[in-house]
Amino acid sequence: MREIVLDTETTGFDAQNGDRIVEIGCIELVNHIATGRHFHVYINPERPMPEDAFRVHGLSDDFLKDKPVFASVAQDFVAFVGEDPLVIHNAAFDIGFLNAELARLEGMPHIAMERAIDTVRMARQKFPGAQASLDALCKRFNIDNSARTKHGALLDAELLAEVYLELIGGRQQGLGLAGLDGSGQTVVPLQTPRGPARPPRPHAASAEELAAHAAFVAKLKDPLWLDG
């Protein structure tokens, strides 16, 4: 099963009123394991970068001015994600921006929300009342996010892939033998190593054993196997 872990960075929060995507990062998973294939691109948003957004991701007008516009990377992006499920933290935000960008171009597909696996929703269901930010989940699962001094689409997608693995059961997913102790920690039964196999023992009864058995049977009154 192929899945794509996806993140974007933008110029703001409102895709319907002029905010644009400035970075896309995608990680390919096959059977929940990262394959090493990824899609990553910085994008010229064709508009000035607001100061508030710059403080979040550090992508300046000067840095982005020579980067490709979305129209020139759209086909490669669509080809990479294919029709596979998209693992996204707060999926409505990223899919809303992606669809706004795709709608500006003729012949580009719409990304259905049904494709999204929303890790915010998963985290809130699994840990009701707890913080569900990416940083909070990295802390909960002891995932090193020390390199995340600012938001970045590819780094965040890499961290999200690890968080997603933990949310669906971690490295013990599907083992079936793992349980939970009283503290909620995962416990795996220890496997006791076996020594070398013993040679089979003879099973034929000796003459003495046969005689003893016959004497025992002779003492039985009306054994069932003699009825009829």
CSV table of N, CA and C in Angstrom, one decimal, residues 5 11 25 44 64 70 81 84 100 113 122 130 134 146 148-149 158 169 183 191 224:
chain,number,residue,atom,x,y,z
A,5,VAL,N,3.0,11.2,2.6
A,5,VAL,CA,2.9,12.2,3.7
A,5,VAL,C,3.2,13.5,3.1
A,11,THR,N,1.8,31.7,2.2
A,11,THR,CA,2.0,33.1,2.6
A,11,THR,C,1.0,33.5,3.6
A,25,GLY,N,6.3,19.6,0.4
A,25,GLY,CA,7.2,18.5,0.8
A,25,GLY,C,6.4,17.2,0.9
A,44,ASN,N,7.6,30.2,-6.2
A,44,ASN,CA,7.4,31.7,-6.2
A,44,ASN,C,5.9,32.0,-6.1
A,64,LEU,N,12.7,33.5,-2.7
A,64,LEU,CA,11.7,32.8,-3.6
A,64,LEU,C,11.6,33.4,-5.0
A,70,PHE,N,3.8,27.9,-9.4
A,70,PHE,CA,3.1,26.6,-9.2
A,70,PHE,C,2.8,26.0,-10.5
A,81,VAL,N,2.0,12.4,-6.4
A,81,VAL,CA,1.1,11.9,-5.4
A,81,VAL,C,0.1,10.9,-6.0
A,84,ASP,N,-3.1,8.1,-4.5
A,84,ASP,CA,-2.9,7.4,-3.3
A,84,ASP,C,-3.3,8.2,-2.1
A,100,ALA,N,-6.9,25.2,-4.4
A,100,ALA,CA,-7.0,26.6,-4.9
A,100,ALA,C,-6.0,26.8,-6.0
A,113,MET,N,-11.2,15.4,-0.4
A,113,MET,CA,-10.9,15.3,1.0
A,113,MET,C,-10.9,13.8,1.5
A,122,MET,N,-6.7,12.0,14.1
A,122,MET,CA,-6.2,10.8,14.7
A,122,MET,C,-5.7,11.0,16.1
A,130,ALA,N,-5.6,16.3,24.8
A,130,ALA,CA,-4.1,16.6,24.7
A,130,ALA,C,-3.8,17.5,23.5
A,134,LEU,N,2.2,19.2,15.8
A,134,LEU,CA,3.2,18.3,15.4
A,134,LEU,C,4.3,18.3,16.5
A,146,SER,N,14.6,18.5,17.0
A,146,SER,CA,15.5,19.7,17.3
A,146,SER,C,15.9,20.5,16.1
A,148,ARG,N,13.9,21.5,13.9
A,148,ARG,CA,12.7,22.2,13.5
A,148,ARG,C,12.7,23.6,14.2
A,149,THR,N,13.7,24.5,13.8
A,149,THR,CA,13.7,25.8,14.4
A,149,THR,C,12.6,26.7,13.7
A,158,GLU,N,8.8,14.7,7.0
A,158,GLU,CA,9.6,13.6,7.6
A,158,GLU,C,9.2,13.3,9.0
A,169,GLY,N,0.2,2.6,15.6
A,169,GLY,CA,0.6,1.5,16.4
A,169,GLY,C,2.1,1.3,16.5
A,183,SER,N,0.4,1.0,33.3
A,183,SER,CA,0.8,2.4,33.0
A,183,SER,C,0.4,2.8,31.6
A,191,GLN,N,10.4,-14.0,24.7
A,191,GLN,CA,10.5,-15.3,24.0
A,191,GLN,C,11.6,-16.1,24.7
A,224,LEU,N,-16.8,-50.3,28.8
A,224,LEU,CA,-17.7,-49.8,27.7
A,224,LEU,C,-17.3,-50.3,26.3
